[in-house]
Each structure stands twice: as structure tokens, then as C-alpha cells.
Amino acid sequence: MAFRGCSSGPLRPLNLHLKPSSAAPLPSRLPVPAAAVATTNFSMTTSLKTHIALLSLFSLSSLYFLLKSRRLRSLRVHASSPPPPLPTSPKLFYVSETNTSKTLAQRLHSSLLSNSLQFSLTDPSLYEPDRLFSETLLLFVVSTWQDGKPPPSSQYFSQFLSDAANDFRVGSLALSGCKFAIFGVGSASYGDTFNAAARDFSKWLKALGAKELVPICEGDVDAGDLDTVFNAWGDKVVRVLKGEVEGESCTNGFDEEFEKMEEMDEMEGMEPGEVDIEDIAGKAPLKNSSTELPNGGSKGENGVKEMVTPIIRSSLEKQGYKIIGSHSGVKLCRWTKSQLRGRGGCYKHSFYGIESHRCMEATPSLACANKCVFCWRHHTNPVGKSWRWKMDDPLEIVNSAIEQHKKMIKQMKGVPGVKQEQLDEGLAPRHCALSLVGEPIMYPEINSLVDELHRRHISTFLVTNAQFPDRINILKPITQLYVSVDAATKDSLKAIDRPLFGDFWERFQDSLKALRDKAQRTVYRLTLVKGWNAEDIDAYSSLLSLGEPDFVEIKGVTYCGSTTTSKLTMENVPWHTDVKSFSEALALKSNGVYEVACEHAHSCCVLLAKTNKFKIDGKWYTWIDYDRFHKLVTSGKPFKSEDYMAMTPSWAVYGANEGGFDPDQSRYKKERRHGAAVLKN
């Protein structure tokens, strides 16, 4: 055997030649005990194995450290040396979820090309991040999604960038030959996470040695001036790239507001708190002290800002809204127009006996605490977590709402099918659906507004988005109280509603629980979205015990066209048969507590009702005796939902041939293929 690394060659046996002495002759062979021989052989064998093991260990250790040393030396050489020449054109990345950033990036790309600046428009999800170290010029349009993170499609790219920036082996010179510019797309309403993804990208690129072409610019999708801010930033980037100007700061006013707020905090000795409201029209300060909603609200607690700015007012008015004061609105519902013409009412007519042509759709608060993916207002309304705007008087809101509603009703005069009797009835509204847009319960004087409506014998249907449980608790009796239950699990609610509150799930659950203490009619309103929440029957069933609502409305989502704020398509819209199947399954899960009571096929809507309250002797009593309700309210005495119920007509009952369509109305069908309308009686 030969030892690796030994210069003396193979091991040979040791030969001893002893020269005999003349004085004392020795025998030709010395006797050796057998035990001594065995011991000597064992010791030599053990020593040999030990030497082999130690030499092997030392050899492997040396090899490991040699390889690691070469690896680190290679990394240092890579980091300290300039990047190789750019193999491809500069990159313009778009980090997008709802196509807002993609659309902006496409616009910038066209501008760059028109100025002879060749850039590759690139989706990070299709880009190999290892190539990043060979780039010399990068532009980013970065959206911030949930929890201050980039959209899921770009998280691998983001994670690579983060890991590289925090890996000491890569070093701070890896992108020293690269320049970059970033435009952030976010919502200031999300407070500290506003444009967090864009800021992180900037931080990581700087950590790797890249230099800013122009400082990061942060756009607010709710401010109404995103296009203007982006165009200004894009123009600046083009001019810097062409060498016409040097890089300058683009803050859109946010840095100035930061400084002002910091100075105020220092002067007043206040700690900066959480952002919970945005100024939708201008330069929104990103940090401020939070203010909770007052229980009763008063004029002395008014803020100084107006909720509806000129930009928001213009956008909403284009959609047919009549803006009332500084934060309220009213709009004529399509079903109001339909029943004025004798062509049928909405599902509330079938389920609860509302006269659609006498219903006023309004809201005292255009602001909302969610940014739902199926928002049919396309997120053109403000958002916020508490009331910090100028507040209008509830009496003025009611007066103006009725006045504007009447004006819109009068415009229906002369429209084919509208009779004078129906027109006169429409000019005297008997119902108010406080569900137009936003979060009506945010309005601090909501109780006073409801009282004023009831005083005029106008019933109230109020919808809340389940984020203000304290406001539900202090709400006075109304005709019917809704809570939107857009999802049944925490993750799906976060994905669908995109709430502003960090504790949105706890607020959601507490809002449902608050319904238990309401003696008047309560409703869960479920909006089914295929591919998002239409498969969570078991989870929805578990929520029924939290609030024990009188009714459960289950409605298919309404497709409102393609927008930059929603990824929904017609594929996400369930058929009426899908809604019916879901409703029947949910009723079955309740073990008889709820049954399917009514349907309105045209609206793709089904109603579940509690059997122990609203099913008497096999007959459903889901309709409302509105005159009885107003007498109960006027009496000032406690009352409950059973005290003002009325029998449901047979045509509105689930499974009826009419499908919830009032036979006293005329069914109207448009033959879109031929562009003609056919009236069917």
C-alpha cells in the first residue's frame, strides 16, 4: 500500500541484521513469546488505520477550502470587474397585476421608440434573472399588490433581486455599470405599504451598485392624476436618456408633505401614526395620526378636506351620478327606469315587495374601505379607513337626494311605456337603497340621516362591507340591514375585497357577529365569482352561525367590462343554474335552518330564508309590510322582524314558472342579433 502525498514511496518491511559478539555467542534464533507477537501486530495495524484516517481527513479538508477559496476569488473578480458589453437592448420592465403598470409601460415604450431609444418591453415573469448582471440600463414600472409586495407573477424576479442584494458573496458592485429608473404604481390608502414594491426594487438595485437615472417617482391610482404624473416622469426619463437634462427628483409632492408632517409632529410632540385616509385629488401625506370614527358624529368633529374633488366629481358624473354636497351621491337605477315603463322590477321587488319605480338609490359616503375586484364603479370613488373629510348636514343630504332623484324621474316623461300614474308615484320615493357605492355606515351622522328618511315614510335598506363592526353596533333600527359576505376564508376575502385594514378578517367576523343583536331584518349578501369564491360552500356554511342572519342573498357577479383594476372576464360570471345549485347546497348544509325561498332569474339571484321565522304553514313571508314598519318606528317601542313581514306572492317563490318576474309587468326582450326589440306579454 502507498500513502497519497508521501514522498518515500511504498512501505517496506524492516530488516534488522545483528552482528554477533565474540564475548558472548548468541543462539541462532531468539525465542519470542506468542502473546507479544500478537500485541505488536495489533498495535501496528491500529496505528496504520489511524494514520490513514487522519491523512484522508486532512486531504479532504484541504480540497474543500481550496475550492471555496477559488469560488470566493471568482465572485470578487466578477463583482470588481466591469460588466461585459450589453448583449441586448436596454430593458423596460412592467410589474403588473391588473394591467395598469403594463399599460403605462406600453405608453412609455412607444415614447422611447419615437425618440430613437431602443428598449425591450419585458415581463419579469418571462425574464431569466441571472441575466440581470449583464444589463446596463433598466426602467421599471412597478405595481404594489397585497401586503406591500409585488404581484404574484413577479415574485420570483423580486425574490432573486432581494436575495442578491442581501448576499455578501455577490457584493455591492455587481450592478455598478447599470443605471435604472423606477415609477411606482400604488394606492396611498394602504398607508405604509404605499408603493412599497417600487421602493424595495430601488433599494435592492442600489445595494447592488446600480445608479438611479432619475429618482423614484410614486403614482397614486386613486388620486385621479396618475396619467399626468406618469407622463411627466416618462418625459423626464426620455430627456435624460437623450442628454438634454440631468436627472432630477420626481416626488409628486410626497416628499414635501413628508417634511411638513415631520415638522408638525416634532412641534406638537406627536408620534407619527398610521395612514388611514387619502386625499383622493392631490398630494396625499403618507403618514399622519389616525382618527377613529366618532360614535355619534358632530359638526365640530368635521375635517377640512372635501371627499369629492373636481377630478372624482367629473368621473362619477360621467357615469350618471348626481353628486350631493361634498361626499354623497344619488343615481337612477336601471330597474327604476324599467318599472316606470312597466317592464319589471329588480330582485328586491320579487323578494321583499319594494316598488322599484319608487326606490331611490343613494349613499351618504362615496368612500369605501375596500377595493373589490368586482367593483362595478371601477374604483372611481375614494377609499379610506376613517372619516376625516368635511361633513355635510344629514337633512341637507336627504333634501338634495330627493330633489335630484325627482329631476331624474321627470326626465323619464315622454319615454315610451311610461304612464303618468307611474311617473307620479316615482316622484314620491318610498324606499331608499343606501347601497349605491362606498360605505354608507362610515358617515358619522348615519343615524340622523336614517331618522330623517323614516320620518318621511321612506324605508331603508343599508349595505355595509363588514369592516366597521362598531358602527353596526350603534346603528338604529332600519328596515333591512345587509352585510356583504364576499368570501368565506381569510385568504379569499383578502384577494377579492383587497381591504385597507390589516385586521380585516377580525373586523369581518365581528361585523357578522354584530348582526345577532339586531332585532330587525338582517341579510348576508353573497356575490359569487367563478374561480374566486364559488366553491367554498363548507366555509360559507360555517359563517351562518356567526351572524345568524334572517336571509341570505346569493347573486352572480355582474360583469362591468374590462378595466385596468379588475381581471374579471365573462368566464367569472356564473349562470343562474350555477347560483341555484350553490344556493340549494348551502341550504342543505344548514340542516333545515334555511331553505331556498325566492329567485329572480333575470338578476341571477336567489334568496335563502330562515324557516322558523318566515315560513308559516308552508307559506313564505319574505315581503315587508312597509306601513306597519313605519308605525313601529314611530311608536318608539322595541320591535322585531316578524312584526312587519308580509306573505310572498306565488310568482316570486322559488321554482315558480315566472322565475320571479311580476306577471303584472310586461316582459321585454331585446333581439340583439337583429337590433330589434320584441315586447312579450
XYZ file of C-alpha atoms in Angstrom:
681
model
C 0.000 0.000 0.000
C 1.208 3.513 -0.782
C 0.205 6.689 1.117
C -1.128 9.528 -1.073
C 1.111 12.543 -0.671
C 4.075 10.570 0.842
C 7.441 11.065 -0.937
C 9.262 7.976 0.478
C 7.451 5.535 -1.735
C 5.681 2.335 -0.731
C 6.051 0.948 2.775
C 8.503 -1.989 3.044
C 9.169 -4.457 5.892
C 12.055 -3.510 8.225
C 15.060 -5.946 8.117
C 17.423 -5.960 11.143
C 20.894 -7.569 10.680
C 22.639 -8.149 14.062
C 26.375 -8.804 14.166
C 27.183 -11.484 16.791
C 29.583 -10.568 19.674
C 32.757 -12.587 20.310
C 32.429 -12.441 24.106
C 29.050 -13.898 24.259
C 27.917 -16.088 21.498
C 24.236 -15.904 20.818
C 21.947 -18.583 19.740
C 20.974 -18.594 16.093
C 17.300 -17.679 16.895
C 15.884 -15.726 19.878
C 12.678 -17.110 21.294
C 9.695 -14.594 21.317
C 6.507 -15.205 23.294
C 3.357 -15.675 21.141
C 1.372 -13.071 23.118
C 3.993 -10.404 22.485
C 3.904 -11.057 18.779
C 0.111 -10.729 18.645
C 0.187 -7.467 20.612
C 2.818 -5.979 18.360
C 0.891 -6.897 15.194
C -2.375 -5.368 16.586
C -0.653 -2.111 17.538
C 0.898 -1.756 14.109
C -2.476 -2.415 12.396
C -4.347 0.129 14.587
C -1.685 2.803 14.115
C -1.768 2.282 10.368
C -5.561 2.757 10.182
C -5.391 5.893 12.336
C -2.749 7.435 10.101
C -4.787 6.650 7.015
C -7.971 8.227 8.508
C -6.169 11.404 9.602
C -4.418 11.843 6.291
C -7.706 11.353 4.418
C -9.460 13.943 6.607
C -6.688 16.483 6.122
C -6.693 15.880 2.396
C -10.459 16.351 2.026
C -10.435 19.490 4.217
C -7.672 20.987 2.137
C -9.566 20.228 -1.037
C -12.800 21.853 0.347
C -11.077 25.072 1.391
C -9.189 25.216 -1.875
C -12.402 25.025 -3.903
C -14.192 27.576 -1.680
C -11.248 29.958 -1.947
C -11.349 29.750 -5.730
C -15.155 30.340 -5.679
C -14.899 33.461 -3.478
C -11.992 34.771 -5.555
C -14.128 34.283 -8.669
C -17.045 36.200 -7.109
C -14.755 39.063 -6.077
C -13.289 39.292 -9.532
C -16.807 39.254 -11.045
C -18.014 41.991 -8.666
C -14.965 44.228 -9.058
C -14.697 43.964 -12.800
C -16.976 45.940 -15.110
C -19.908 44.045 -16.619
C -19.486 42.679 -20.123
C -20.886 44.643 -23.042
C -24.661 44.700 -23.253
C -25.761 41.794 -25.451
C -29.286 43.061 -25.925
C -31.163 46.332 -25.869
C -31.995 48.101 -22.570
C -34.999 46.709 -20.708
C -38.304 48.294 -19.760
C -39.894 46.009 -17.151
C -43.542 46.145 -16.130
C -44.553 44.553 -12.821
C -48.310 44.384 -13.179
C -51.368 42.560 -11.832
C -54.361 44.445 -13.236
C -52.575 45.694 -16.379
C -52.300 49.269 -15.083
C -48.494 49.147 -14.980
C -48.387 47.242 -18.249
C -50.496 49.885 -19.980
C -48.279 52.666 -18.649
C -45.144 50.781 -19.696
C -46.513 50.287 -23.209
C -47.149 54.010 -23.453
C -43.594 54.793 -22.306
C -42.213 52.202 -24.710
C -43.898 53.932 -27.627
C -42.472 57.267 -26.482
C -38.969 55.802 -26.228
C -39.137 54.282 -29.699
C -40.413 57.530 -31.187
C -37.313 59.200 -29.763
C -34.994 56.572 -31.292
C -34.374 54.971 -27.912
C -34.462 51.209 -28.369
C -35.828 49.359 -25.334
C -37.227 45.845 -24.949
C -40.609 45.796 -23.225
C -40.217 42.912 -20.786
C -42.422 40.890 -18.457
C -40.270 39.881 -15.423
C -42.051 36.530 -15.225
C -40.569 35.671 -18.655
C -37.097 37.015 -17.897
C -34.136 34.967 -16.644
C -32.916 36.914 -13.580
C -29.336 35.671 -13.938
C -29.044 37.904 -16.993
C -29.595 40.948 -14.798
C -25.854 41.309 -14.124
C -25.152 41.896 -17.809
C -27.652 44.780 -18.118
C -26.573 48.409 -18.186
C -29.874 50.281 -18.440
C -33.165 49.312 -16.784
C -36.525 51.044 -16.499
C -39.276 49.715 -14.225
C -42.993 50.385 -13.841
C -43.804 48.559 -10.608
C -47.209 47.904 -9.063
C -47.622 47.159 -5.384
C -50.098 44.373 -4.686
C -51.059 42.841 -1.331
C -49.079 43.493 1.865
C -46.693 45.814 0.069
C -45.416 43.050 -2.204
C -45.256 42.886 -5.991
C -47.876 40.875 -7.900
C -47.521 37.071 -7.697
C -46.350 36.809 -11.312
C -43.244 38.870 -10.490
C -42.393 37.483 -7.073
C -39.676 35.132 -8.380
C -37.885 38.046 -10.036
C -38.381 40.118 -6.885
C -37.040 37.357 -4.644
C -33.965 36.943 -6.838
C -33.248 40.659 -6.619
C -33.738 40.652 -2.848
C -31.504 37.608 -2.351
C -28.745 39.073 -4.500
C -28.853 42.392 -2.635
C -28.526 40.615 0.707
C -25.865 38.081 -0.342
C -22.382 39.286 0.717
C -20.819 36.998 -1.886
C -22.426 38.996 -4.711
C -21.190 42.293 -3.376
C -22.142 45.918 -3.770
C -20.517 46.331 -7.191
C -22.408 43.642 -9.107
C -24.503 46.258 -10.954
C -22.033 49.122 -10.755
C -22.202 49.530 -14.515
C -26.003 49.754 -14.578
C -28.374 52.720 -14.397
C -32.079 52.488 -13.608
C -35.284 54.450 -13.094
C -38.476 53.317 -11.356
C -42.070 54.501 -11.447
C -44.281 53.089 -8.690
C -47.993 52.404 -9.075
C -49.899 52.092 -5.799
C -52.677 53.409 -3.597
C -51.915 55.903 -0.828
C -54.856 54.497 1.118
C -52.760 51.485 2.096
C -50.583 53.663 4.295
C -47.063 52.382 4.922
C -47.259 49.845 2.090
C -47.980 52.548 -0.493
C -45.623 51.799 -3.403
C -43.596 49.531 -1.127
C -42.699 47.198 -4.003
C -41.250 50.039 -6.077
C -39.253 51.269 -3.101
C -37.903 47.777 -2.461
C -36.791 47.431 -6.082
C -34.970 50.745 -5.817
C -33.327 49.753 -2.527
C -32.126 46.394 -3.865
C -30.748 47.822 -7.095
C -28.829 50.472 -5.163
C -27.474 47.798 -2.818
C -26.045 46.022 -5.866
C -24.313 49.183 -7.038
C -26.760 50.414 -9.686
C -27.172 54.179 -10.073
C -30.505 55.994 -10.401
C -31.070 57.651 -13.745
C -33.805 59.745 -12.125
C -35.124 59.283 -8.579
C -38.079 57.020 -7.975
C -41.474 58.565 -8.746
C -44.583 57.311 -6.921
C -48.002 57.378 -8.597
C -51.328 57.085 -6.756
C -54.054 55.252 -8.681
C -56.746 56.895 -6.545
C -55.534 60.467 -6.867
C -57.032 60.917 -10.312
C -53.792 62.234 -11.810
C -51.835 59.016 -12.389
C -51.576 59.560 -16.138
C -50.392 63.136 -15.687
C -47.734 62.185 -13.139
C -46.540 59.237 -15.218
C -46.328 61.273 -18.406
C -44.230 63.903 -16.632
C -41.896 61.215 -15.280
C -41.672 59.499 -18.666
C -40.836 62.758 -20.415
C -38.107 63.390 -17.874
C -36.624 59.915 -18.453
C -36.592 60.459 -22.219
C -34.858 63.814 -21.914
C -32.255 62.427 -19.511
C -31.550 59.497 -21.836
C -31.118 61.887 -24.755
C -28.749 64.006 -22.698
C -30.958 67.078 -22.766
C -31.219 67.383 -18.973
C -29.700 65.791 -15.904
C -31.658 63.518 -13.602
C -33.949 65.370 -11.217
C -36.241 64.422 -8.387
C -39.799 63.360 -9.105
C -41.779 63.287 -5.887
C -45.274 64.348 -6.958
C -45.328 66.369 -3.767
C -44.979 63.425 -1.412
C -41.527 64.329 -0.084
C -42.657 67.875 0.635
C -45.682 66.561 2.513
C -43.442 64.177 4.459
C -41.255 67.059 5.577
C -44.245 69.158 6.572
C -45.769 66.338 8.564
C -42.468 65.550 10.279
C -42.081 69.195 11.256
C -45.612 69.251 12.647
C -45.004 66.036 14.568
C -41.834 67.465 16.103
C -43.508 70.758 17.004
C -46.514 69.103 18.576
C -44.574 66.269 20.179
C -46.713 63.715 18.417
C -45.694 60.297 17.190
C -46.405 59.694 13.518
C -49.234 57.203 13.211
C -50.815 55.018 10.609
C -52.178 56.427 7.394
C -55.842 55.629 7.087
C -57.235 58.173 4.606
C -56.148 59.531 1.299
C -56.796 62.887 -0.223
C -58.026 61.473 -3.483
C -57.366 64.604 -5.516
C -53.965 65.820 -4.558
C -50.728 65.265 -2.754
C -51.617 62.769 -0.072
C -49.449 62.791 3.040
C -48.310 59.245 3.628
C -48.202 59.440 7.377
C -50.462 61.077 9.849
C -52.100 60.408 13.151
C -55.120 58.120 12.898
C -58.559 59.251 13.898
C -61.334 56.823 14.713
C -64.906 57.281 13.640
C -66.879 59.166 16.272
C -69.821 57.223 17.657
C -72.394 59.861 17.035
C -70.563 62.336 14.893
C -70.967 66.090 15.101
C -70.192 69.117 13.047
C -67.437 70.069 15.477
C -65.553 66.922 14.510
C -65.512 67.740 10.811
C -62.288 67.630 8.877
C -61.244 70.299 6.431
C -60.885 68.287 3.235
C -63.645 67.541 0.791
C -64.113 63.924 -0.177
C -65.277 64.619 -3.716
C -62.651 66.566 -5.603
C -63.149 68.034 -9.087
C -61.456 65.028 -10.705
C -63.607 62.485 -8.847
C -66.742 64.556 -9.382
C -66.121 64.664 -13.126
C -65.511 60.914 -13.302
C -68.633 59.989 -11.327
C -70.867 62.461 -13.159
C -69.841 60.860 -16.445
C -71.226 57.605 -15.021
C -74.583 59.224 -14.295
C -74.137 60.129 -10.629
C -75.592 63.274 -9.148
C -73.122 64.444 -6.531
C -74.663 65.860 -3.374
C -72.593 68.263 -1.318
C -69.040 67.075 -0.753
C -69.420 63.346 -0.078
C -72.854 61.984 -1.071
C -74.460 60.822 -4.275
C -77.654 59.597 -5.931
C -78.271 57.788 -9.205
C -81.268 56.463 -11.092
C -81.220 52.675 -11.151
C -81.919 50.829 -14.403
C -84.660 48.884 -12.610
C -86.324 52.143 -11.591
C -86.489 53.061 -15.249
C -87.670 49.565 -16.127
C -90.615 49.548 -13.732
C -91.553 53.090 -14.683
C -92.077 51.626 -18.149
C -93.929 48.580 -16.812
C -91.129 46.213 -17.780
C -90.432 44.584 -14.425
C -88.692 45.369 -11.157
C -85.442 44.275 -9.563
C -84.904 41.268 -7.305
C -85.820 43.365 -4.237
C -89.265 43.715 -5.734
C -89.560 39.932 -6.001
C -88.016 39.145 -2.617
C -89.315 41.975 -0.403
C -92.088 43.801 -2.281
C -90.153 47.001 -2.993
C -91.670 49.092 -5.772
C -88.634 49.653 -7.964
C -90.045 52.761 -9.634
C -90.374 54.355 -6.176
C -86.903 53.398 -4.993
C -84.101 55.956 -4.595
C -80.544 54.637 -4.777
C -78.187 56.832 -2.765
C -75.240 56.953 -0.399
C -74.060 59.468 2.228
C -70.455 58.293 1.795
C -68.812 57.728 -1.553
C -65.712 56.440 0.249
C -65.092 52.755 0.920
C -62.577 50.696 2.919
C -62.179 48.033 0.219
C -61.011 47.909 -3.392
C -63.006 44.869 -4.518
C -62.018 43.146 -7.743
C -65.656 43.203 -8.902
C -66.316 46.843 -8.010
C -68.865 47.994 -10.572
C -67.743 51.595 -10.069
C -64.272 50.687 -11.393
C -62.665 52.201 -8.267
C -63.506 55.741 -9.289
C -64.750 56.511 -5.781
C -62.475 57.467 -2.857
C -61.256 54.930 -0.304
C -60.336 55.315 3.348
C -60.374 53.751 6.794
C -61.985 56.527 8.829
C -63.924 59.741 8.351
C -61.598 62.726 8.017
C -63.371 64.869 5.476
C -65.662 67.813 5.615
C -69.099 66.569 6.734
C -72.435 67.737 5.324
C -75.644 68.022 7.332
C -77.891 64.900 7.106
C -81.036 66.968 6.484
C -79.370 68.722 3.550
C -78.267 65.354 2.162
C -81.803 63.919 2.295
C -83.374 67.040 0.793
C -80.839 67.210 -2.019
C -81.041 63.478 -2.719
C -84.828 63.583 -3.122
C -84.613 66.718 -5.229
C -82.023 65.204 -7.578
C -83.954 61.922 -7.721
C -87.126 63.752 -8.767
C -85.270 65.604 -11.512
C -84.077 62.312 -12.960
C -87.581 60.822 -12.721
C -89.034 63.816 -14.569
C -86.621 63.182 -17.404
C -88.449 59.905 -17.994
C -91.589 61.762 -19.042
C -92.426 61.003 -22.639
C -90.316 57.839 -22.722
C -92.279 55.023 -24.427
C -94.157 52.911 -21.883
C -94.048 55.432 -19.027
C -97.557 56.194 -17.781
C -98.470 59.331 -15.873
C -99.656 57.315 -12.855
C -96.309 55.535 -12.555
C -94.447 58.792 -13.104
C -96.383 60.486 -10.287
C -95.634 57.584 -7.956
C -91.971 57.733 -8.915
C -91.836 61.389 -7.883
C -92.715 60.310 -4.332
C -89.975 57.799 -3.365
C -90.967 55.274 -0.692
C -87.723 53.320 -0.463
C -84.066 54.266 -0.175
C -81.335 51.760 -1.013
C -78.269 53.024 0.812
C -76.051 50.853 -1.329
C -75.157 52.990 -4.314
C -71.408 52.988 -3.803
C -68.931 53.302 -0.945
C -69.574 52.578 2.729
C -72.722 54.414 3.975
C -72.118 53.399 7.578
C -68.875 55.434 7.616
C -70.898 58.653 7.593
C -70.780 59.809 11.251
C -74.387 61.087 11.160
C -75.856 57.945 9.623
C -78.416 57.563 12.429
C -79.717 61.092 11.916
C -79.951 60.507 8.184
C -81.913 57.258 8.699
C -84.252 59.025 11.143
C -84.969 61.703 8.561
C -85.797 59.130 5.894
C -88.108 57.249 8.256
C -89.797 60.493 9.258
C -90.788 60.860 5.596
C -92.020 57.244 5.469
C -89.126 56.148 3.289
C -87.891 52.656 4.106
C -84.160 51.999 4.430
C -82.059 49.163 3.038
C -78.457 49.713 4.141
C -75.463 47.705 2.903
C -72.170 47.590 4.783
C -68.943 45.912 3.687
C -68.247 44.265 7.064
C -65.276 46.401 8.139
C -66.919 48.632 10.769
C -68.440 46.410 13.480
C -68.601 49.268 15.998
C -70.730 51.293 13.619
C -73.090 48.366 13.165
C -73.496 48.128 16.932
C -74.629 51.733 17.313
C -76.886 51.731 14.238
C -80.548 52.470 14.948
C -83.304 50.160 13.651
C -83.586 50.217 9.875
C -85.878 48.306 7.554
C -83.242 45.819 6.447
C -79.521 45.634 7.188
C -77.134 43.933 4.774
C -73.580 42.734 5.294
C -71.578 41.884 2.192
C -70.009 38.446 2.558
C -67.764 38.409 -0.489
C -65.694 35.422 0.599
C -65.693 32.729 3.260
C -61.994 32.434 4.103
C -59.360 34.936 5.124
C -57.215 34.417 2.048
C -60.068 34.629 -0.438
C -61.527 37.721 1.280
C -58.149 39.400 1.067
C -57.836 38.531 -2.613
C -61.375 39.599 -3.571
C -62.048 42.656 -1.380
C -58.450 43.919 -1.182
C -59.236 45.606 2.161
C -57.305 48.548 3.566
C -57.405 47.315 7.158
C -54.670 44.983 8.339
C -57.112 43.301 10.750
C -59.754 42.957 8.034
C -60.618 39.343 8.917
C -61.278 40.117 12.580
C -63.389 43.124 11.562
C -65.267 40.955 9.096
C -66.083 38.324 11.712
C -67.070 40.919 14.321
C -69.374 42.577 11.795
C -71.172 39.285 11.228
C -71.485 38.689 14.963
C -72.953 42.179 15.396
C -75.999 41.108 13.363
C -77.111 38.728 16.134
C -78.136 41.622 18.358
C -80.239 43.280 15.662
C -83.949 42.629 16.134
C -84.812 43.895 12.657
C -84.259 42.075 9.377
C -80.658 41.129 8.607
C -79.139 39.756 5.407
C -75.882 38.161 4.260
C -75.239 39.238 0.678
C -73.043 36.818 -1.255
C -71.604 37.709 -4.644
C -70.486 34.579 -6.472
C -67.428 34.895 -8.699
C -66.466 31.796 -10.640
C -62.901 30.805 -9.948
C -62.701 33.001 -6.845
C -65.293 32.057 -4.233
C -67.996 29.885 -5.805
C -66.542 26.639 -4.478
C -66.371 27.467 -0.733
C -69.762 26.094 0.316
C -68.476 24.475 3.519
C -66.701 27.649 4.587
C -69.783 29.776 3.849
C -71.901 27.366 5.857
C -69.680 27.854 8.899
C -70.227 31.634 8.699
C -74.008 31.320 9.049
C -73.698 30.586 12.781
C -71.688 33.777 13.384
C -74.397 36.265 12.479
C -77.494 34.063 12.203
C -78.995 36.346 9.524
C -82.677 36.251 8.631
C -81.854 35.958 4.939
C -79.009 35.049 2.623
C -78.983 36.669 -0.802
C -76.837 34.813 -3.331
C -76.159 36.690 -6.543
C -73.900 36.099 -9.510
C -71.293 38.780 -10.100
C -72.204 41.428 -12.666
C -69.642 41.827 -15.414
C -68.939 45.517 -15.939
C -66.490 45.325 -18.795
C -62.710 45.129 -18.893
C -60.817 47.609 -16.733
C -57.275 48.163 -15.562
C -58.397 47.495 -11.981
C -60.032 44.108 -12.447
C -59.016 40.866 -14.123
C -62.564 39.521 -14.244
C -63.995 38.323 -17.539
C -67.279 36.760 -18.600
C -65.747 33.422 -17.611
C -66.082 34.526 -13.989
C -69.823 35.182 -14.281
C -71.930 32.218 -13.113
C -75.141 31.150 -14.834
C -78.419 31.234 -12.933
C -78.291 27.449 -12.763
C -74.894 27.735 -11.036
C -76.323 30.155 -8.477
C -79.298 27.875 -7.883
C -77.063 24.838 -7.362
C -74.881 26.748 -4.905
C -77.952 28.029 -3.020
C -79.523 24.599 -2.731
C -76.252 23.116 -1.478
C -75.827 25.879 1.110
C -79.414 25.444 2.324
C -78.817 21.708 2.652
C -75.697 22.378 4.746
C -77.799 24.383 7.222
C -79.741 21.245 8.218
C -83.122 22.866 7.750
C -82.364 26.224 9.372
C -82.549 27.865 5.935
C -84.422 26.942 2.788
C -84.473 28.380 -0.710
C -87.417 30.804 -0.672
C -87.312 33.072 -3.763
C -85.482 33.688 -7.002
C -85.133 36.375 -9.640
C -83.773 34.718 -12.742
C -83.154 37.985 -14.596
C -80.808 39.197 -11.848
C -79.258 35.740 -11.401
C -80.204 35.942 -7.723
C -81.621 33.500 -5.144
C -82.869 34.077 -1.586
C -82.491 31.766 1.413
C -84.718 32.464 4.418
C -84.973 31.173 7.981
C -87.713 28.600 8.167
C -88.623 29.179 11.823
C -89.404 32.864 11.178
C -90.585 33.299 7.632
C -92.221 30.015 6.674
C -95.662 29.685 8.239
C -97.974 26.806 7.366
C -95.945 26.108 4.245
C -96.161 29.724 3.028
C -93.261 32.143 2.756
C -93.442 35.615 4.365
C -90.363 37.347 2.968
C -92.190 40.501 1.850
C -92.383 43.607 4.022
C -95.413 45.452 5.332
C -93.907 48.928 4.933
C -96.796 50.818 6.506
C -96.566 48.549 9.536
C -92.812 49.153 9.747
C -93.213 52.927 9.871
C -95.871 52.646 12.584
C -93.494 50.521 14.643
C -90.660 53.020 14.173
C -92.922 55.942 15.116
C -94.090 54.165 18.266
C -90.591 54.181 19.687
C -91.134 50.729 21.186
C -88.886 47.726 20.541
C -89.966 45.511 17.650
C -88.598 42.596 15.668
C -88.541 41.385 12.082
C -91.612 39.143 12.436
C -93.690 42.202 13.331
C -93.637 43.677 9.830
C -93.469 40.728 7.455
C -95.958 40.007 4.666
C -96.771 36.993 2.526
C -94.659 36.370 -0.569
C -96.696 36.136 -3.804
C -96.609 32.780 -5.575
C -94.823 34.137 -8.664
C -91.813 35.139 -6.538
C -91.439 31.785 -4.764
C -88.511 29.605 -5.724
C -89.335 27.244 -8.543
C -92.340 29.194 -9.865
C -92.759 29.300 -13.620
C -92.431 33.100 -13.608
C -88.864 32.886 -12.239
C -89.516 35.880 -10.003
C -90.921 38.091 -12.768
C -94.043 40.015 -11.749
C -96.875 38.886 -14.085
C -98.450 42.360 -13.837
C -95.424 43.684 -15.714
C -94.606 43.168 -19.408
C -91.525 41.166 -20.235
C -89.283 42.988 -22.673
C -86.606 41.202 -24.647
C -84.020 42.658 -26.968
C -83.161 40.655 -30.028
C -79.585 41.908 -30.230
C -78.770 39.910 -33.332
C -81.229 41.887 -35.406
C -81.160 45.096 -33.388
C -84.904 44.921 -32.824
C -86.947 44.785 -29.648
C -89.859 42.471 -29.145
C -92.498 43.033 -26.482
C -93.828 39.816 -24.989
C -96.832 39.822 -22.683
